[in-house]
XYZ file of N, CA and C in Angstrom:
594
model
N -9.056 1.265 1.804
C -8.313 0.527 1.346
C -9.557 -0.843 0.960
N -8.825 -0.982 -0.462
C -10.037 -2.389 -1.010
C -8.932 -2.723 -1.272
N -8.812 -4.098 -1.843
C -7.570 -5.443 -1.388
C -8.068 -5.160 -3.508
N -9.304 -4.578 -3.831
C -9.202 -4.334 -5.522
C -9.372 -2.923 -5.618
N -8.935 -2.750 -5.538
C -8.739 -0.925 -6.021
C -6.902 -0.739 -6.743
N -7.119 -0.422 -7.870
C -5.834 -0.617 -8.682
C -4.841 0.108 -8.268
N -3.593 -0.430 -7.659
C -3.013 0.924 -7.168
C -2.057 1.679 -7.663
N -1.681 2.325 -7.496
C -1.032 3.772 -8.953
C 0.429 3.152 -8.486
N 0.808 3.659 -7.706
C 2.534 3.642 -7.505
C 3.103 2.504 -6.502
N 4.389 2.514 -7.457
C 5.168 0.493 -7.417
C 5.478 0.699 -6.003
N 4.829 -0.066 -5.481
C 5.253 0.300 -3.494
C 6.586 -0.553 -3.504
N 7.597 -0.786 -4.060
C 8.950 -1.671 -3.501
C 9.558 -0.262 -4.624
N 8.819 0.573 -4.930
C 9.989 1.442 -5.655
C 10.663 2.289 -4.604
N 12.406 2.595 -4.444
C 12.640 3.173 -3.212
C 12.784 4.616 -3.291
N 12.937 5.211 -4.389
C 13.196 6.711 -4.596
C 11.456 7.282 -4.369
N 10.378 6.625 -4.426
C 9.152 7.091 -4.541
C 8.785 7.467 -3.638
N 9.852 6.455 -2.347
C 8.960 6.238 -1.382
C 9.963 7.441 -0.476
N 11.143 7.462 -0.882
C 11.748 8.771 -0.417
C 11.815 9.698 -0.680
N 11.089 9.859 -1.859
C 10.723 11.776 -2.382
C 9.130 11.846 -1.247
N 8.739 10.597 -1.044
C 7.432 11.007 0.434
C 8.170 11.594 1.544
N 8.534 10.969 1.743
C 9.270 11.207 3.005
C 9.898 12.645 2.583
N 11.207 12.589 1.428
C 11.776 14.203 1.776
C 10.560 15.181 2.083
N 9.594 14.725 0.910
C 7.870 16.068 1.163
C 7.814 16.334 1.848
N 8.131 15.140 2.968
C 6.763 15.198 4.402
C 7.006 15.939 5.187
N 8.428 15.309 5.070
C 10.117 15.931 6.574
C 9.664 14.670 7.047
N 9.647 13.526 6.391
C 9.590 12.124 7.786
C 10.969 11.747 8.471
N 11.370 11.960 9.188
C 12.399 11.236 9.958
C 13.354 9.997 9.952
N 12.312 8.650 9.592
C 13.274 7.440 10.338
C 12.932 7.164 8.745
N 14.108 5.942 8.004
C 14.668 5.123 6.992
C 13.074 4.592 6.363
N 13.107 4.961 4.833
C 12.136 3.822 4.403
C 11.691 3.005 4.310
N 12.949 2.483 4.208
C 13.328 1.452 4.245
C 12.928 -0.058 5.447
N 12.740 1.413 6.860
C 12.206 0.842 7.866
C 10.857 -0.061 8.169
N 10.861 1.477 7.524
C 8.616 1.345 7.872
C 7.387 -0.421 6.748
N 8.712 0.255 5.306
C 8.076 -1.326 4.645
C 8.080 -3.178 5.628
N 9.589 -2.501 5.955
C 9.863 -3.430 7.025
C 8.765 -3.806 8.213
N 9.004 -2.569 8.572
C 7.867 -2.932 9.878
C 6.756 -3.439 9.654
N 6.083 -2.624 7.986
C 4.421 -3.637 8.055
C 4.879 -5.238 7.570
N 5.462 -5.536 7.037
C 6.359 -6.802 6.196
C 6.320 -7.818 7.213
N 6.853 -7.412 8.780
C 6.823 -8.251 9.836
C 5.742 -8.884 10.095
N 4.878 -7.247 10.474
C 3.796 -7.553 10.806
C 2.175 -8.309 10.270
N 2.401 -7.881 9.054
C 1.953 -9.068 7.816
C 2.205 -10.290 8.084
N 3.721 -10.676 7.791
C 3.714 -11.854 7.994
C 3.483 -12.630 9.726
N 3.387 -11.887 10.523
C 2.951 -12.320 12.109
C 1.853 -12.792 11.965
N 0.814 -12.452 11.164
C -0.828 -13.237 10.932
C -1.427 -11.443 10.950
N -1.202 -10.413 11.249
C -1.653 -9.088 11.841
C -2.418 -8.496 10.118
N -3.627 -7.599 10.399
C -3.575 -7.201 9.154
C -4.449 -6.010 9.509
N -4.035 -4.914 9.004
C -4.929 -3.844 10.167
C -5.856 -2.226 8.735
N -6.471 -2.469 8.572
C -7.540 -1.515 8.792
C -7.057 -0.090 8.297
N -7.591 0.577 7.075
C -6.625 2.308 6.764
C -6.267 3.046 8.038
N -7.396 3.133 8.869
C -6.525 4.054 10.456
C -5.779 3.464 10.796
N -5.528 2.346 11.420
C -4.230 2.167 12.162
C -3.459 1.460 11.095
N -3.751 1.281 9.775
C -2.104 1.133 9.177
C -1.381 2.734 8.989
N -1.938 3.576 8.888
C -2.142 4.968 8.749
C -1.384 5.723 10.136
N -1.924 4.846 11.386
C -1.412 5.189 12.594
C 0.333 4.919 13.128
N -0.014 3.332 12.369
C 1.945 2.859 12.375
C 2.299 3.745 12.193
N 2.098 3.711 10.854
C 3.082 4.575 10.228
C 3.492 6.234 9.884
N 1.761 6.895 11.076
C 2.679 7.951 11.546
C 3.729 8.219 12.272
N 3.131 6.806 13.563
C 4.766 7.088 14.234
C 5.570 6.659 14.105
N 5.758 5.576 12.793
C 6.672 5.413 12.079
C 7.759 6.368 11.741
N 7.174 7.324 11.274
C 7.977 8.006 9.949
C 7.591 9.610 10.753
N 7.291 9.579 11.796
C 7.040 10.662 12.061
C 5.895 12.227 11.916
N 4.899 11.657 10.951
C 4.093 12.854 10.700
C 3.418 12.822 11.590
N 1.921 13.789 11.847
C 1.146 13.903 12.580
C 0.308 12.725 11.928
N -0.673 11.802 12.479
C -1.950 11.345 11.733
C -3.084 12.125 10.921
N -2.900 13.651 11.129
C -3.809 14.179 10.983
C -3.562 15.354 9.056
N -2.116 15.539 9.284
C -1.496 15.895 8.419
C -1.094 14.641 6.965
N -1.245 13.538 7.505
C -1.389 12.664 7.040
C -2.517 12.030 6.194
N -3.908 12.218 7.102
C -4.691 12.473 6.095
C -5.343 13.742 5.366
N -4.619 15.149 6.162
C -4.785 16.266 4.887
C -3.798 16.425 3.297
N -2.961 14.895 3.583
C -1.719 15.047 2.339
C -2.434 13.875 1.681
N -3.121 14.080 0.811
C -4.344 13.293 0.002
C -3.151 12.116 -0.911
N -2.097 12.888 -1.109
C -1.039 12.215 -1.859
C 0.000 11.249 -0.733
N 0.049 11.383 0.210
C 1.088 10.479 1.292
C -0.430 9.282 1.632
N -1.514 9.780 1.911
C -2.283 8.904 2.196
C -2.497 7.643 0.988
N -2.895 8.175 -0.345
C -2.882 7.267 -1.140
C -1.634 6.816 -1.957
N -0.689 7.075 -1.143
C 0.878 6.140 -1.846
C 0.358 5.203 -0.420
N 1.036 6.054 0.758
C 0.423 4.600 2.184
C -0.820 3.655 1.667
N -1.563 3.423 1.343
C -2.175 2.585 1.277
C -2.027 1.698 -0.456
N -1.204 2.238 -1.018
C -1.232 1.933 -2.030
C -0.306 0.249 -1.680
N 0.294 0.871 -1.369
C 2.097 -0.021 -0.417
C 1.630 -0.598 0.626
N 0.009 -0.758 1.632
C 0.216 -1.714 1.816
C -0.224 -2.690 1.114
N -1.357 -1.710 0.214
C -2.049 -3.282 -0.966
C -1.304 -4.337 -1.327
N -0.324 -3.608 -2.409
C 0.860 -4.362 -2.953
C 1.115 -4.882 -2.230
N 1.711 -4.916 -0.488
C 2.426 -5.463 -0.232
C 2.199 -6.596 -0.308
N 0.746 -6.351 0.651
C 0.017 -8.003 1.281
C -0.110 -8.630 0.014
N -0.102 -8.098 -0.934
C -0.958 -8.834 -2.233
C 1.511 -9.473 -2.314
N 2.231 -9.230 -2.834
C 3.123 -9.469 -2.397
C 3.821 -10.604 -1.649
N 3.194 -10.870 -0.857
C 3.340 -11.642 -0.291
C 2.453 -13.409 0.294
N 1.763 -12.711 -0.574
C 0.837 -13.883 -0.713
C 0.856 -14.330 -2.036
N 1.288 -14.104 -2.805
C 1.096 -14.367 -4.196
C 2.424 -15.363 -3.928
N 2.418 -16.640 -4.888
C 2.451 -17.404 -4.817
C 3.962 -17.591 -5.734
N 4.275 -16.309 -6.682
C 5.244 -16.585 -7.830
C 6.693 -16.310 -6.997
N 6.116 -15.488 -5.669
C 7.459 -15.590 -4.899
C 8.102 -13.819 -5.254
N 7.919 -13.065 -5.778
C 8.636 -12.148 -6.412
C 8.624 -10.886 -5.695
N 7.986 -11.171 -4.140
C 8.335 -10.013 -2.840
C 9.903 -9.425 -3.475
N 9.509 -8.075 -2.769
C 10.931 -7.443 -2.974
C 11.036 -6.380 -1.912
N 12.047 -6.631 -0.719
C 12.062 -5.284 0.627
C 11.900 -4.376 -0.059
N 11.656 -2.966 0.206
C 12.482 -1.637 -0.290
C 13.251 -1.219 -0.407
N 14.107 -0.708 -1.097
C 15.875 -0.932 -1.014
C 15.939 -0.594 -2.019
N 17.307 0.968 -1.252
C 17.933 2.015 -2.210
C 18.225 0.780 -3.870
N 18.598 0.863 -4.965
C 19.905 0.460 -6.072
C 20.908 0.594 -5.668
N 21.419 -0.505 -7.355
C 22.721 -0.510 -6.904
C 23.392 1.160 -7.684
N 22.566 2.231 -7.822
C 22.916 3.940 -7.817
C 23.380 4.059 -6.685
N 23.375 3.104 -5.626
C 23.272 4.402 -4.412
C 24.764 3.424 -3.533
N 25.956 3.966 -3.060
C 26.622 3.700 -2.627
C 26.817 1.873 -1.257
N 27.671 0.970 -1.793
C 27.244 0.006 -1.226
C 26.891 0.109 0.445
N 28.046 1.250 1.387
C 27.660 0.880 2.491
C 25.832 1.797 2.618
N 25.765 2.157 2.153
C 24.352 3.149 2.189
C 22.730 1.825 1.895
N 23.321 1.086 0.948
C 22.120 0.019 0.907
C 22.721 -0.872 1.652
N 23.564 -1.371 3.038
C 23.669 -2.304 3.853
C 23.316 -1.553 5.091
N 22.553 -0.595 4.595
C 21.843 0.371 6.605
C 20.973 -0.164 5.964
N 20.118 0.933 4.674
C 19.273 0.561 4.081
C 18.461 -1.301 4.356
N 19.573 -2.355 4.066
C 18.564 -3.534 4.733
C 19.208 -3.283 6.271
N 20.004 -3.135 6.772
C 19.837 -3.136 8.363
C 18.222 -2.677 8.653
N 18.393 -1.548 8.869
C 16.971 -0.430 8.791
C 15.128 -1.838 8.382
N 15.652 -2.239 7.148
C 14.652 -2.951 7.386
C 14.272 -4.264 7.942
N 15.270 -4.309 7.759
C 15.224 -6.046 8.716
C 14.896 -5.606 10.372
N 15.593 -4.216 10.775
C 14.893 -3.888 12.207
C 13.968 -3.687 12.229
N 12.756 -3.007 11.431
C 11.637 -3.269 11.682
C 10.751 -3.902 11.486
N 11.335 -4.710 10.184
C 10.821 -6.251 9.698
C 10.324 -6.494 11.488
N 11.596 -6.626 12.546
C 11.749 -8.043 13.465
C 10.714 -7.106 14.619
N 10.887 -5.511 15.061
C 9.848 -4.728 15.458
C 8.367 -5.243 15.246
N 8.100 -5.187 13.919
C 6.935 -5.530 13.330
C 6.683 -6.770 14.106
N 7.102 -7.836 13.399
C 6.790 -8.956 14.260
C 6.136 -9.039 15.513
N 7.213 -8.625 16.317
C 7.227 -8.576 18.000
C 6.235 -7.882 18.191
N 5.663 -7.055 18.006
C 4.903 -7.009 18.145
C 3.297 -7.471 18.391
N 2.968 -8.337 17.145
C 2.248 -8.482 16.734
C 2.167 -10.105 16.517
N 3.106 -11.091 17.229
C 3.843 -12.412 17.537
C 4.498 -12.635 18.622
N 4.731 -12.356 19.136
C 6.009 -12.714 20.269
C 6.067 -13.548 20.821
N 4.319 -14.029 21.340
C 4.447 -15.511 21.803
C 4.853 -16.653 20.878
N 4.541 -16.396 20.277
C 3.886 -16.953 18.625
C 5.843 -17.647 18.045
N 6.083 -16.292 18.044
C 7.585 -17.253 17.796
C 8.109 -18.114 18.675
N 8.304 -17.708 19.935
C 8.538 -18.633 21.159
C 8.494 -19.837 20.768
N 7.140 -20.394 20.192
C 6.397 -21.381 19.599
C 7.282 -22.267 18.016
N 7.859 -21.639 17.640
C 8.016 -21.567 16.370
C 9.269 -22.647 16.028
N 8.589 -23.013 14.207
C 9.843 -24.063 14.159
C 11.221 -23.623 14.904
N 12.056 -24.908 14.412
C 13.582 -24.698 14.250
C 13.957 -23.274 13.619
N 13.181 -23.606 11.938
C 13.571 -22.844 10.978
C 13.466 -22.009 10.920
N 12.321 -21.251 11.500
C 11.966 -20.233 11.910
C 13.126 -19.310 13.158
N 12.894 -19.485 14.098
C 13.495 -19.611 14.810
C 14.944 -18.841 14.878
N 16.226 -19.599 13.600
C 17.041 -19.432 12.883
C 16.676 -18.231 12.162
N 15.754 -18.314 11.346
C 16.130 -17.322 10.212
C 15.645 -16.360 11.310
N 15.050 -15.971 12.082
C 14.649 -15.299 12.975
C 16.059 -13.854 13.320
N 17.212 -15.589 14.704
C 18.404 -15.708 14.515
C 19.464 -14.097 14.207
N 18.877 -14.876 12.697
C 20.019 -14.472 11.387
C 19.639 -12.734 11.384
N 18.558 -13.220 10.959
C 18.181 -11.579 11.267
C 18.341 -10.867 11.661
N 18.555 -10.467 13.168
C 18.865 -10.013 14.643
C 19.615 -9.672 14.327
N 21.128 -10.548 13.670
C 22.051 -10.334 13.102
C 22.729 -9.152 11.636
N 22.033 -9.377 11.024
C 21.948 -8.669 9.701
C 21.307 -6.795 10.180
N 20.194 -7.097 11.690
C 19.923 -5.267 11.855
C 21.201 -5.325 12.144
N 22.198 -5.954 13.456
C 22.611 -4.848 13.374
C 24.048 -4.707 13.409
N 24.269 -4.690 11.609
C 25.308 -4.351 10.755
C 25.288 -2.838 10.444
N 26.044 -2.472 10.800
C 26.387 -0.960 11.305
C 27.006 0.053 10.124
N 28.134 -0.783 9.978
C 29.069 0.490 9.144
C 29.167 -1.282 7.744
N 29.242 -0.600 6.499
C 29.632 -1.271 5.490
C 31.625 -1.970 5.238
N 31.667 -1.944 4.468
C 33.301 -1.743 3.360
C 32.620 -1.510 2.670
N 34.118 -0.541 1.425
C 34.178 0.392 0.856
C 33.856 -0.763 -0.646
N 32.793 0.049 -1.508
C 32.709 -0.406 -2.770
C 33.587 -1.432 -3.240
N 32.917 -2.842 -3.268
C 34.170 -3.422 -3.834
C 32.632 -4.762 -4.660
N 33.356 -5.728 -5.272
C 32.812 -7.172 -6.670
C 32.389 -7.963 -5.558
N 32.983 -8.235 -4.420
C 33.410 -9.206 -3.018
C 31.900 -8.192 -2.551
N 31.663 -7.634 -2.263
C 31.378 -6.331 -1.110
C 29.250 -6.996 -2.106
N 29.658 -6.659 -2.537
C 28.457 -6.163 -4.032
C 27.979 -8.175 -3.653
N 28.936 -9.104 -4.172
C 28.132 -10.126 -4.399
C 27.436 -10.799 -2.363
N 27.862 -10.242 -1.602
C 27.946 -10.446 -0.131
C 26.451 -9.431 -0.007
N 26.189 -9.057 -0.267
C 25.490 -7.227 0.647
C 24.358 -8.319 -0.615
N 24.612 -9.101 -1.853
C 23.128 -9.343 -2.489
C 22.537 -10.725 -1.573
N 24.039 -11.529 -1.311
C 23.244 -12.780 -0.975
C 22.303 -12.713 0.698
N 22.937 -11.523 0.664
C 21.458 -11.236 2.588
C 20.496 -10.242 2.162
N 20.578 -10.338 1.143
C 19.832 -9.113 0.543
C 18.761 -10.551 0.321
N 18.916 -11.599 -1.089
C 17.835 -12.844 -1.162
C 17.835 -14.060 0.075
N 18.464 -13.705 1.302
C 18.728 -14.238 2.432
C 17.067 -13.905 3.192
N 17.357 -12.302 3.154
C 15.677 -12.082 4.158
C 14.524 -11.671 2.984
N 15.169 -11.705 1.854
C 14.315 -11.802 1.242
C 13.131 -12.871 1.164
N 13.696 -14.539 0.961
C 13.348 -15.752 1.203
C 12.293 -15.268 2.503
N 13.445 -15.379 3.946
C 13.626 -15.594 5.169
C 11.851 -15.190 4.927
N 11.867 -13.762 4.906
C 10.032 -13.260 5.116
C 8.886 -14.358 4.121
N 9.216 -13.571 3.389
C 8.456 -15.135 2.887
C 7.817 -16.347 3.527
N 9.311 -16.922 3.998
C 9.160 -18.213 4.474
C 8.159 -18.322 5.978
N 8.854 -16.843 6.383
C 8.145 -16.735 7.759
C 6.216 -16.433 7.706
N 6.072 -15.468 6.386
C 3.959 -15.106 5.904
C 3.824 -16.549 6.076
N 4.617 -17.366 4.895
C 4.039 -18.358 5.117
C 3.530 -19.553 6.311
N 4.646 -19.083 6.889
C 4.191 -19.917 8.223
C 3.653 -19.659 9.728
N 3.314 -18.192 8.984
C 2.113 -17.450 10.113
C 0.298 -17.359 9.876
N 0.751 -17.652 7.511
C -0.515 -17.247 7.266
C -0.532 -18.651 6.439
N -1.011 -19.784 7.213
C -1.200 -21.060 6.136
C -2.323 -20.183 4.904
N -2.654 -20.859 3.680
C -3.975 -20.785 3.388
C -5.191 -21.950 3.717
N -6.220 -21.103 4.337
C -7.397 -21.862 4.326
C -7.135 -22.626 3.157
N -7.762 -24.050 3.957
C -7.974 -24.840 3.256
C -9.597 -25.425 2.077
N -9.556 -26.460 1.843
C -10.963 -25.757 0.942
C -12.024 -26.557 1.821
N -13.236 -26.896 1.844
C -13.896 -26.752 3.183
C -14.605 -28.328 2.489
N -14.594 -28.949 3.570
C -14.729 -30.510 3.472
C -15.765 -30.818 3.580
N -16.339 -31.771 2.157
C -17.701 -32.040 1.592
C -18.542 -32.697 3.073
N -17.687 -33.466 3.506
C -18.902 -34.329 4.999
C -18.073 -33.117 6.273
N -18.263 -32.538 6.462
C -17.584 -31.976 7.154
C -18.691 -31.385 7.778
N -19.731 -31.341 7.918
C -20.727 -31.060 8.311
C -20.882 -31.292 10.000
N -22.036 -30.156 11.076
C -21.982 -31.403 12.576
C -22.984 -31.795 11.751
N -23.661 -33.223 12.700
C -24.728 -34.119 13.134
C -25.608 -33.734 14.433
């Protein structure tokens, strides 16, 4: 993977993810894998191509050699990594978690959000468990809220109130993920001209 390759697949398009999952008989939830990647990146980890494919392979239940031989899936996962990292690093704050759109039932979307958050928390725990314990109160509060969201099992029937509550949860998770990313991935300051050693 290179950061300069032009991505060919929208990384946050749930239907594209679902189609790849169906074609390769993956058994986990697409939102959970994207959340796991975001959690790792937010914690400050960077994965090379093979490391990312190993993570994806374990998560989706497709053998690494099967991913290596499936050029469409391999390219898709490469694009996903590059676009996800770029989205989290972007200053326009337009990053979006991979979730089904409102053509899906409210309950399905709530479960997808729960899966995304579970993946995010697991990814963070793998890469920054000690740092999380030393994080600011704001970050710890976001993580605690995400833990509660990740445990939501069943939603209510489709309703306007339910839609509004889900949208609020999604926006909270979206902004929370970016806040955590900024906390653990500070931009490198420009070198000071008088910082040379004597």
